Tab-separated table of C-alpha atoms in Angstrom:
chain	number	residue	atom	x	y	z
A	105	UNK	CA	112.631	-75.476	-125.858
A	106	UNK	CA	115.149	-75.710	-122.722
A	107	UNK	CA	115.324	-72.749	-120.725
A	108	UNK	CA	119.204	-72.265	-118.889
A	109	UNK	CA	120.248	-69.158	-116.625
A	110	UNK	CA	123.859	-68.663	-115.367
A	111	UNK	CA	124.862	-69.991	-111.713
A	112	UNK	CA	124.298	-66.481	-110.982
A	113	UNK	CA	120.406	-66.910	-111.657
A	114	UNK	CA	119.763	-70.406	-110.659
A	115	UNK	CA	118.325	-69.251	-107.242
A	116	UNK	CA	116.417	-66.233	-105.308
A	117	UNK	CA	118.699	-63.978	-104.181
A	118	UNK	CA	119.163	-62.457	-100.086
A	119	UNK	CA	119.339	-58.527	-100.365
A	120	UNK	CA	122.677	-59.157	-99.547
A	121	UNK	CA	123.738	-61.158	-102.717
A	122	UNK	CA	121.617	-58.521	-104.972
A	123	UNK	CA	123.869	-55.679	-103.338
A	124	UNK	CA	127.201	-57.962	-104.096
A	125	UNK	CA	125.869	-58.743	-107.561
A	126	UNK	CA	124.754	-55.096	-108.765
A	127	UNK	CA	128.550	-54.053	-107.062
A	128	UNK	CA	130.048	-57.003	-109.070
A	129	UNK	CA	128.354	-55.666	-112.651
A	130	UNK	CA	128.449	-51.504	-111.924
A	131	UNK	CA	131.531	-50.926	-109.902
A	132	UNK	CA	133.735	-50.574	-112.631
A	133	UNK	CA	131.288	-48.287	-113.824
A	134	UNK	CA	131.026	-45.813	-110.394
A	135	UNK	CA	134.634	-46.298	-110.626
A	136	UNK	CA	135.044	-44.863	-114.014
A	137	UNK	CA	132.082	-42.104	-113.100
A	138	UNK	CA	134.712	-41.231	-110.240
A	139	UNK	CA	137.828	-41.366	-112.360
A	140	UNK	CA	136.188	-38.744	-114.864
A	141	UNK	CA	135.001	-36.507	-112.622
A	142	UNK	CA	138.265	-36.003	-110.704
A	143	UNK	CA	139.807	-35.187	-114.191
A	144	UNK	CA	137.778	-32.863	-115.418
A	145	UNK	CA	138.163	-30.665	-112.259
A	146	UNK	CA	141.877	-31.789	-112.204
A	147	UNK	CA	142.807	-30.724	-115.977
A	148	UNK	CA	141.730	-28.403	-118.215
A	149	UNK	CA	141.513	-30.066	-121.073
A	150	UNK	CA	140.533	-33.187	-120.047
A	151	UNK	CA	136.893	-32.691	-120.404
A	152	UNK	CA	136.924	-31.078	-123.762
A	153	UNK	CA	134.683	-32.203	-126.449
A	154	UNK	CA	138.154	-33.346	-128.453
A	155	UNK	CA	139.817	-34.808	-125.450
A	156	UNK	CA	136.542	-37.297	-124.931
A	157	UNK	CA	136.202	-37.848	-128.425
A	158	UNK	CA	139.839	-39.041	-128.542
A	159	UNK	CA	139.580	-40.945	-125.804
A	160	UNK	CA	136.290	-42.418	-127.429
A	161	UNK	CA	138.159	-43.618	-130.464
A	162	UNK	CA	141.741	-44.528	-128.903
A	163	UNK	CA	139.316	-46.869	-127.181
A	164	UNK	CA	137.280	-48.309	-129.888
A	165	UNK	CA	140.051	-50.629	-131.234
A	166	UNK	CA	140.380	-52.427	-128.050
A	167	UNK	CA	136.725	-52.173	-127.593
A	168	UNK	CA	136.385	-54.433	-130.790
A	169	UNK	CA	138.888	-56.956	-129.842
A	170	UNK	CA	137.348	-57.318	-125.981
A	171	UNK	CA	133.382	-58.012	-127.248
A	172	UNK	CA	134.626	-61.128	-128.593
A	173	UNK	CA	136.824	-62.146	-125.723
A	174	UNK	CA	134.146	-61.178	-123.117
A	175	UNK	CA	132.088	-64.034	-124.986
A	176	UNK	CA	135.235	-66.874	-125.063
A	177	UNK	CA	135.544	-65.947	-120.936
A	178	UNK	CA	131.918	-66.380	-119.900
A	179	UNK	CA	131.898	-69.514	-122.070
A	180	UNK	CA	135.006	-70.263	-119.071
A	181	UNK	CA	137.489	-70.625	-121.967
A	182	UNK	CA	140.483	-67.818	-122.903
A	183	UNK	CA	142.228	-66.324	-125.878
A	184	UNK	CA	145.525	-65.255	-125.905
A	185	UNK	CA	145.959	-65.661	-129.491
A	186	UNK	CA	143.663	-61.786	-129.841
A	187	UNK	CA	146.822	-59.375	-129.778
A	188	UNK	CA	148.655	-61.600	-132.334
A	189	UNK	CA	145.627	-62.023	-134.503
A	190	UNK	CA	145.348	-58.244	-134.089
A	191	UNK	CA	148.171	-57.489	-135.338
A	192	UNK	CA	147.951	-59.935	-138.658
A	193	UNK	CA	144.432	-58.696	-139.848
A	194	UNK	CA	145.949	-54.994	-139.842
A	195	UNK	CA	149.457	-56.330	-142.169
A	196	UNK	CA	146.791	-58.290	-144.220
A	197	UNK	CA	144.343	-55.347	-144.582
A	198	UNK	CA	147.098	-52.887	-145.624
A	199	UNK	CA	148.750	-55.817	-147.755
A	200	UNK	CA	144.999	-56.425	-149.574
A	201	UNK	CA	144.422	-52.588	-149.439
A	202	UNK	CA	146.813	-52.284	-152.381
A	203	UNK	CA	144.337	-54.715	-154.197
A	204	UNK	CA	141.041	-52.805	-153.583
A	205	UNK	CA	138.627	-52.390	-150.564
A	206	UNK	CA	136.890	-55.280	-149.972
A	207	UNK	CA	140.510	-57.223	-150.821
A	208	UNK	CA	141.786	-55.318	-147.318
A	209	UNK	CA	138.513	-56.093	-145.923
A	210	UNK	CA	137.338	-59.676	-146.608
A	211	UNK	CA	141.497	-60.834	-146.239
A	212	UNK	CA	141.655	-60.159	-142.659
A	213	UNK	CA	138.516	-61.273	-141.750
A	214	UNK	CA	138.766	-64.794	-143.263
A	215	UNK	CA	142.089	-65.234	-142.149
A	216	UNK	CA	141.842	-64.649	-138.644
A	217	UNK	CA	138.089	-65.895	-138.298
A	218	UNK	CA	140.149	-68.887	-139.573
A	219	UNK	CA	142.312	-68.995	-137.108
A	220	UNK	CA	139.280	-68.700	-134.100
A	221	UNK	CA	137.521	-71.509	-135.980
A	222	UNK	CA	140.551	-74.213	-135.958
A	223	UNK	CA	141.227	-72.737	-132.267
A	224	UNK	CA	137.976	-73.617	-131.196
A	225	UNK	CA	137.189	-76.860	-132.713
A	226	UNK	CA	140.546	-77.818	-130.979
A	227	UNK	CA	139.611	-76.841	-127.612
A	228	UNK	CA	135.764	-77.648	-127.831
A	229	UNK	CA	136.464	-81.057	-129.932
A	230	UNK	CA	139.759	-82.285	-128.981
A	231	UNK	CA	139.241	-80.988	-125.724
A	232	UNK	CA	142.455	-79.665	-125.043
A	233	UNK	CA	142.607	-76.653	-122.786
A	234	UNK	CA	142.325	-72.799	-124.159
A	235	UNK	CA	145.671	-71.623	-122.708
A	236	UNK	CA	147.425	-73.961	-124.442
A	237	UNK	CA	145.679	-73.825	-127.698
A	238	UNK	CA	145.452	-70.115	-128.144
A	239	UNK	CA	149.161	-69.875	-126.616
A	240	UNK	CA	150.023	-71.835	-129.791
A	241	UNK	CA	147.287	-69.991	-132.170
A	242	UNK	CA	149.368	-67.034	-130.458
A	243	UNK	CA	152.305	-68.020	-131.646
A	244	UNK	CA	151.136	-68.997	-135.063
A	245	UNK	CA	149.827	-65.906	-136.137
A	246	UNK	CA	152.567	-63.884	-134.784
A	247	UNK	CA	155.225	-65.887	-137.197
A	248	UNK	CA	152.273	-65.833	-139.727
A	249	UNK	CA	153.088	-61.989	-139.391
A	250	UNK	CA	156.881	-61.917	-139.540
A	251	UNK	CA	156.899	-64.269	-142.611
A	252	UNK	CA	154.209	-62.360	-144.520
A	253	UNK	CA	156.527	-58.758	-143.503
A	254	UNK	CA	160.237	-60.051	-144.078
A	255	UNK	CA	160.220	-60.821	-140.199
A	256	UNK	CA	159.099	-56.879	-139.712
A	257	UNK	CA	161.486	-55.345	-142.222
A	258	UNK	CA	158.879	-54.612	-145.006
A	259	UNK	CA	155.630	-52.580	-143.670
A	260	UNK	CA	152.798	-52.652	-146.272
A	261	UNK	CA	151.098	-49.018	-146.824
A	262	UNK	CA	147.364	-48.081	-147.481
A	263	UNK	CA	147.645	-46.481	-151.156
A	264	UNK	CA	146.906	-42.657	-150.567
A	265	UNK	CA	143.620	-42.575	-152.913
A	266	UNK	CA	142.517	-46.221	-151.280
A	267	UNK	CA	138.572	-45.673	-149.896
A	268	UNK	CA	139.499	-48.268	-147.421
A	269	UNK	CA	141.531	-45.213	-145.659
A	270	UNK	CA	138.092	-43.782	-144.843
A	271	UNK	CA	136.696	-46.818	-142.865
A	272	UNK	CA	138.745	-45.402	-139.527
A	273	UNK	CA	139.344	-42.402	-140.390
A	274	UNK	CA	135.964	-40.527	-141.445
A	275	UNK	CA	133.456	-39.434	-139.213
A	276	UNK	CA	129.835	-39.170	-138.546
A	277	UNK	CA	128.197	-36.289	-136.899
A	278	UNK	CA	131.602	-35.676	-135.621
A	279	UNK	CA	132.286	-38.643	-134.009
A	280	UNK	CA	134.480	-41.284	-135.863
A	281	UNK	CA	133.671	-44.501	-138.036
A	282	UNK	CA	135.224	-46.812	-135.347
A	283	UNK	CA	133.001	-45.383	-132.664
A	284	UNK	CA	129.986	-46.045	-134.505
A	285	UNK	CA	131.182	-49.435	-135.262
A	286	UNK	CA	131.637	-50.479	-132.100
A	287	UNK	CA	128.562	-49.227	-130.306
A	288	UNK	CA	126.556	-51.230	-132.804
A	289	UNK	CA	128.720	-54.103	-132.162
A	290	UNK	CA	128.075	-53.654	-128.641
A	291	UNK	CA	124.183	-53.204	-128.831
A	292	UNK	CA	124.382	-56.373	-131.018
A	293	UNK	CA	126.326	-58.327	-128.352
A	294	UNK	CA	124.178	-57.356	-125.439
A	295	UNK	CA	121.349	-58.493	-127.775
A	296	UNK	CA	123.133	-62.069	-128.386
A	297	UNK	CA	123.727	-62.328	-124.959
A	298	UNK	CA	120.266	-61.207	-123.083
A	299	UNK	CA	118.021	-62.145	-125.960
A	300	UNK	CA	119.239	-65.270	-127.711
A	301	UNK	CA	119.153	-68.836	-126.474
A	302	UNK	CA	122.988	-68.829	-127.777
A	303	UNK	CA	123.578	-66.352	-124.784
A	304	UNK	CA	121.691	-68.267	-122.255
A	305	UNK	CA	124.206	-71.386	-123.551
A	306	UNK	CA	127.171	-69.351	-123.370
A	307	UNK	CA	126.658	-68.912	-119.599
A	308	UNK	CA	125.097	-71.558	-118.668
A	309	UNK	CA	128.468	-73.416	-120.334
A	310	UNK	CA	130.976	-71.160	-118.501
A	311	UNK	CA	128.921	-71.595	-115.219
A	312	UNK	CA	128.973	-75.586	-115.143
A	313	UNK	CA	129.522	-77.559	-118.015
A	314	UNK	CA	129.423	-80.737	-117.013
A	315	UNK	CA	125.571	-80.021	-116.245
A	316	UNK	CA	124.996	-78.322	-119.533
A	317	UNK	CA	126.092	-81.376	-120.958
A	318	UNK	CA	123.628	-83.166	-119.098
A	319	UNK	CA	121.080	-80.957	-119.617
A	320	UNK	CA	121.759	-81.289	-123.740
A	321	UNK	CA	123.134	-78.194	-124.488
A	322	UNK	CA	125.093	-77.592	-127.499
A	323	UNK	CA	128.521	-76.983	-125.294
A	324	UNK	CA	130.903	-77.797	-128.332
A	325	UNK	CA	129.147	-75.543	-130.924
A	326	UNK	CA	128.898	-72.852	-128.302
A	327	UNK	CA	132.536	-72.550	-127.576
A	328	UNK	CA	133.679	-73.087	-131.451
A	329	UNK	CA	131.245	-69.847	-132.166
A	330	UNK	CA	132.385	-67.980	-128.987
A	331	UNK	CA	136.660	-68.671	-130.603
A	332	UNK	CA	135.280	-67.882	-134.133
A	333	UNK	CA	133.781	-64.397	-133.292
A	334	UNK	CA	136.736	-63.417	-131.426
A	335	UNK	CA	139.204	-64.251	-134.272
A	336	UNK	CA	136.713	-62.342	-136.542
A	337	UNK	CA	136.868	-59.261	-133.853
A	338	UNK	CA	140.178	-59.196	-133.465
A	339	UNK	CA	140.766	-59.040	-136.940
A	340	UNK	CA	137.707	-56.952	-137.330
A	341	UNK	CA	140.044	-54.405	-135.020
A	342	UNK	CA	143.238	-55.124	-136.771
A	343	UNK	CA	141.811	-53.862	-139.776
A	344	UNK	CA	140.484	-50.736	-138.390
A	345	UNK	CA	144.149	-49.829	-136.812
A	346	UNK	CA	145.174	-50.311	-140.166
A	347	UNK	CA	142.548	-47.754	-141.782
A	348	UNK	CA	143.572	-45.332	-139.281
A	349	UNK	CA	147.173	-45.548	-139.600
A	350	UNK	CA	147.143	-46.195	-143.245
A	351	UNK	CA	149.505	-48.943	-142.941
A	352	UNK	CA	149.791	-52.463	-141.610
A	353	UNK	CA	152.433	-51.919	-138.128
A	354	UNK	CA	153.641	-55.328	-137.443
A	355	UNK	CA	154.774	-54.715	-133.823
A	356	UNK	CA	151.012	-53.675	-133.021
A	357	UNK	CA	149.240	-55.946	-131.124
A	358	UNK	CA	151.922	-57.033	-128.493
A	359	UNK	CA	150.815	-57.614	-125.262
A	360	UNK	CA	147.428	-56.745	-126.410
A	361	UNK	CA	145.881	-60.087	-124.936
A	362	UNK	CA	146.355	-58.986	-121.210
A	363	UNK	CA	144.923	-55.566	-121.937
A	364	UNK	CA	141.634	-56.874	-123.571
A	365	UNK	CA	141.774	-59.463	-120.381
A	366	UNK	CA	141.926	-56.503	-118.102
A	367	UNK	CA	139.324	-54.725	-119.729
A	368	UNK	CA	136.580	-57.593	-119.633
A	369	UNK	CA	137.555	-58.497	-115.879
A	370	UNK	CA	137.345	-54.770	-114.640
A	371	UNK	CA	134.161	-54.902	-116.442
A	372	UNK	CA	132.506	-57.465	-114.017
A	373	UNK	CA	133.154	-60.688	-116.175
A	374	UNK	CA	133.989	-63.375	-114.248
A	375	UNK	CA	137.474	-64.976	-115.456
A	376	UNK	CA	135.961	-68.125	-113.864
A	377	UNK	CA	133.221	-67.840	-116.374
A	378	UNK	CA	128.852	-68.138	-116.273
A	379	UNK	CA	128.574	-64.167	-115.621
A	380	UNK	CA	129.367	-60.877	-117.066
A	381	UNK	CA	127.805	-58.420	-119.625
A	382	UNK	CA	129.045	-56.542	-122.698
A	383	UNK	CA	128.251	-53.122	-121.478
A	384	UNK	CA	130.839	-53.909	-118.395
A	385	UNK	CA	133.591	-54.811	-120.769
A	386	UNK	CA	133.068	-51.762	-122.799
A	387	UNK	CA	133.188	-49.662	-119.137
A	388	UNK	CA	136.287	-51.670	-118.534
A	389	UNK	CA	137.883	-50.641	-122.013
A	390	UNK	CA	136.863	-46.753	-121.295
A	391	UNK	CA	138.326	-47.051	-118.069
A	392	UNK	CA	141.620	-48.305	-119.394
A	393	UNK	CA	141.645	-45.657	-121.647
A	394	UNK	CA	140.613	-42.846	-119.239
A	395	UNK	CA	143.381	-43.901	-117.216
A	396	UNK	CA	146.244	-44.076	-119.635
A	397	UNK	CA	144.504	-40.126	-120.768
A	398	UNK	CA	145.085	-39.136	-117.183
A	399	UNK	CA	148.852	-39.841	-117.011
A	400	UNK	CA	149.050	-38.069	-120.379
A	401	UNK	CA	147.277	-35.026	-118.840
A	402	UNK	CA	150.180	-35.114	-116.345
A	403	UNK	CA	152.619	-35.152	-118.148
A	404	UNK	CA	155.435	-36.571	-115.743
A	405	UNK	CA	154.881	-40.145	-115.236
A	406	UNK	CA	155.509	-42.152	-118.415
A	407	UNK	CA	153.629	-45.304	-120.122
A	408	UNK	CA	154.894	-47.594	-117.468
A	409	UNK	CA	152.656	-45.936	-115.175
A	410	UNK	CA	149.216	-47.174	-116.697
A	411	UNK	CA	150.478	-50.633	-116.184
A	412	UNK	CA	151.456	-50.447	-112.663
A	413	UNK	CA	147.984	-48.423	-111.865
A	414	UNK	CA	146.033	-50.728	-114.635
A	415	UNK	CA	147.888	-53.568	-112.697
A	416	UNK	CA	146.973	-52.454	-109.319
A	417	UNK	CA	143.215	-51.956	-110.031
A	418	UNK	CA	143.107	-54.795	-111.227
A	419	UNK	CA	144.214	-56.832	-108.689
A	420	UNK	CA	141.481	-55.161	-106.289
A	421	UNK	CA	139.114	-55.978	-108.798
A	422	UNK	CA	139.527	-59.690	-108.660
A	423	UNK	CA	139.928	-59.840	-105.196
A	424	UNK	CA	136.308	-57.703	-104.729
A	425	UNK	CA	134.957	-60.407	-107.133
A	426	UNK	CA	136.101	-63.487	-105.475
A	427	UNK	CA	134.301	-61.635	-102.073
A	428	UNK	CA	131.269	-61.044	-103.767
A	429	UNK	CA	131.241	-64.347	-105.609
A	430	UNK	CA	131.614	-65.668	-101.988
A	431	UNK	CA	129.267	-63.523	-100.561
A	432	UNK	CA	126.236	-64.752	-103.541
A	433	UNK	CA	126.252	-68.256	-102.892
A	434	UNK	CA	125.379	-67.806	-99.690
């Protein structure tokens, strides 16, 4: 059996480069520790148990959507086909909603684990490059959407007595279905990724893969898995939206791509690929969230805001990561 570690792991590390990697995986996390803290003194209601359990499910769709691209970016690959793809599974799981459960759930999740598989047999067999590919897969499954909706004038609804309502919108021990659904996904991921010689690949791939070709790693079958799983997710959280709202909105979704980017970037993930974990993308998603809660809570700046601020963090972000990416190989 080969044994591979990421770029990040090929060599002992100077205390130095163990202080710039631990900053590289938690500081989105001290960052969102910060964030919450400031609220809760800030704003009364912020740190309610509804408020945070809000938050905690406003989250969990993007959450869903951002697992599967945090695998496509340490593979060194992107997806910008995710927001689209979104959007389709949830008109396809209200469409198959009116034709029983597992119609609405099985639809969605062929259909745009579909999509990830042709994606990714493109990029990883024809070898043509990701932006281009999942630009077009983007593009696809958005004018999949309009044609399947009358080009957005015909919204499908969940029927009222459908059980597929209750997949996002009942709750367990308070806390909702969606929540649930990703923290398994999550604990499943960080298995996959720590635990799995598939994991291992996927980082070894998105480190250097002209070596993990040498070294006889499967680097095609590794990024066609890594596309397939994020179609699946994304329609996996398409879906979801769809349970929650009862109905299949087709302008959902837009713009969706750069927010799961953000997410898995502020979580530590390299957009260069070979490093990141699944617990920083879900950090990244909750501080997303927390943010656009916080400009909510007051109540004068509008939506544009959690762009510019999202934007701005962001941009620190990948500059701190290109320092300490600097500062590792040394």
């Amino acid at each position: 059996m080969t044994t591979t570690v990421s770029r990040e792991e090929s060599a002992p590390a100077s205390p130095r480069a163990r202080l710039a990697r631990l900053a590289q995986r938690q500081g989105a996390l001290v960052i969102l520790a910060a964030v919450v803290l400031a609220a809760t003194f800030s704003f009364d209601t912020f740190g309610t148990t509804g408020n945070l359990s809000n938050i905690a499910l406003q989250a969990s769709f993007l959450a869903v959507v951002a697992l599967g691209m945090t695998f496509v970016i340490m593979s060194g690959g992107i997806d910008l086909s995710v927001g689209s793809v979104f959007a389709l599974g949830g008109v396809l799981a209200a469409w198959g909603a009116g034709h029983g459960t597992w119609a609405a759930i099985l639809l969605p999740l062929g259909v745009c684990g579909l999509i990830g598989l042709v994606q990714g047999l493109v990029i990883a067999r024809g070898g043509l490059p990701a932006f281009i590919v999942t630009l077009a897969g983007l593009l696809f499954a958005r004018g999949l959407l309009l044609l399947i909706s009358d080009e957005g004038a015909t919204t499908y609804k969940v029927p009222p007595d459908s059980a597929f309502r209750e997949l996002a919108q009942g709750e367990l021990l308070g806390i909702g279905y969606p929540v649930w659904f990703v923290l398994v996904a999550f604990a499943l991921g960080g298995l996959v990724l720590h635990r799995t010689s598939y994991g291992a690949t996927v980082l070894a791939v998105g480190g250097q893969e002209d070596a993990a070709e040498l070294m006889g790693l499967p680097v095609a079958r590794t990024k066609v898995i890594a596309y397939t799983v994020s179609g699946l997710l994304a329609g996996l959280g398409g879906l979801l939206m769809a349970s929650y709202t009862s109905s299949g909105v087709t302008v959902l979704g837009v713009g969706m791509e750069l927010e799961v980017i953000s997410a898995v970037v502020l979580g530590g993930t390299l957009l260069t690929g070979g490093a990141g974990t699944v617990l920083g993308t879900l950090v990244g998603v909750l501080l997303l969230q927390v943010i656009k809660n916080v400009i909510n809570q007051v109540g004068s700046l509008n939506s544009n805001w959690q762009a510019v601020i999202s934007g701005t963090i962001l941009l620190v972000v990948v500059t701190i990561q290109r320092w300490l990416a600097t500062v590792q190989r040394r």
